């Protein structure tokens, strides 16, 4: 169930992020409520793990505000929702792996394509890629 919810959310958010460079709040709200219901109904994760999983996205949201949205608020809210499904450690791993993937692509863009350091890259597809890697490793 987690895989279906997370995979769907990240795929839909990735498409919007690539297409419009924006993630609709209604999508995040639907998946956030679904994740909350999932935890209430199945309760596979301890409550503190879910709480701190959401705090990963909340911390990113604060960083988004402080940095003048160098990191998108939608990306932060995606991580809040994923924290509901995955808990703290898996969500931290998702953020780390997605950031590492984005960093590699940005380095290639900078070195090979002569893109400036101010070039923007949608982050949701990297979170989707990171989730797929984590899902495959668990299988």
C-alpha positions in Angstrom: 0.0 0.0 0.0 2.9 2.4 0.8 4.5 1.7 -2.5 1.3 2.5 -4.4 0.6 5.7 -2.5 4.2 6.9 -2.6 4.8 5.9 -6.2 1.6 7.6 -7.4 2.2 10.8 -5.5 5.8 11.1 -6.7 4.9 10.2 -10.3 2.1 12.8 -10.5 4.2 15.4 -8.7 7.1 14.7 -11.1 4.9 15.2 -14.2 3.6 18.5 -12.9 7.1 19.6 -11.8 8.5 18.9 -15.2 5.6 20.3 -17.1 4.6 23.4 -15.1 7.5 23.7 -12.7 4.9 23.7 -9.9 3.2 21.1 -7.8 -0.5 21.6 -7.2 -1.4 21.8 -3.5 -4.6 19.8 -4.1 -2.4 16.8 -5.2 -0.3 17.1 -2.1 -3.4 17.5 0.1 -5.0 14.4 -1.3 -1.9 12.3 -0.8 -1.3 13.8 2.7 -4.8 12.9 3.8 -4.4 9.5 2.3 -1.1 8.9 4.1 -2.7 10.1 7.4 -5.6 7.7 6.9 -3.1 4.9 6.0 -1.3 5.4 9.3 -4.6 5.6 11.3 -6.0 2.5 9.7 -2.9 0.3 9.4 -0.6 2.0 11.9 2.5 0.1 10.9 4.9 2.9 12.0 5.2 4.2 15.6 3.7 7.7 16.0 7.0 9.4 16.8 8.5 7.9 13.6 5.6 9.4 11.5 5.8 12.7 13.4 9.6 13.1 12.7 9.1 11.9 9.2 6.8 14.8 8.6 9.2 17.1 10.3 11.8 16.3 7.6 9.5 18.1 5.1 8.7 20.8 7.7 12.4 21.6 8.1 12.7 21.8 4.3 9.7 24.1 4.2 11.5 26.5 6.7 14.6 26.3 4.6 12.5 27.2 1.5 11.2 30.3 3.2 14.6 31.4 4.6 16.3 30.8 1.2 13.7 32.8 -0.7 12.4 29.6 -2.3 15.6 28.3 -3.7 14.0 25.0 -2.7 10.3 24.9 -3.6 7.6 24.7 -1.0 5.9 22.0 -3.1 9.1 19.9 -2.7 9.0 20.4 1.0 5.3 19.5 1.2 6.0 16.3 -0.9 8.4 15.3 1.8 5.9 16.0 4.5 3.5 13.7 2.8 6.1 11.0 2.2 7.0 11.2 5.9 3.4 10.0 6.6 4.0 6.9 4.5 7.6 6.2 5.3 8.6 7.6 8.7 11.8 9.4 9.6 14.7 7.3 8.5 13.2 6.3 5.1 12.2 9.9 4.5 15.7 11.1 5.3 17.2 8.5 3.0 14.8 9.5 0.3 15.8 13.2 0.6 19.5 12.3 0.7 19.4 10.0 -2.3 17.2 12.4 -4.3 19.6 15.3 -3.4 22.6 13.2 -4.5 21.0 12.4 -7.8 20.0 16.0 -8.4 23.6 17.1 -7.5 25.1 14.7 -10.1 22.8 16.0 -12.8 23.4 19.6 -11.9 27.2 19.0 -11.9 26.9 17.5 -15.4 24.7 20.4 -16.5 27.3 22.9 -15.2 30.4 21.1 -16.6 29.1 19.8 -19.9 26.2 22.0 -20.9 27.6 25.2 -19.5 24.5 25.9 -17.5 25.0 28.6 -14.9 24.8 28.0 -11.2 21.4 29.7 -11.1 19.8 27.1 -13.5 16.7 25.5 -11.9 16.0 21.8 -11.9 12.7 20.2 -10.9 13.3 18.1 -7.7 10.3 15.8 -7.8 11.6 13.5 -10.5 14.8 12.9 -8.4 12.6 12.0 -5.5 10.7 9.6 -7.7 14.0 8.1 -8.9 15.3 7.8 -5.4 12.1 6.1 -4.3 12.3 3.6 -7.1 15.9 2.8 -6.1 14.9 2.3 -2.5 11.9 0.2 -3.5 14.0 -2.0 -5.7 16.6 -2.4 -3.0 13.9 -3.6 -0.5 12.5 -6.2 -3.0 
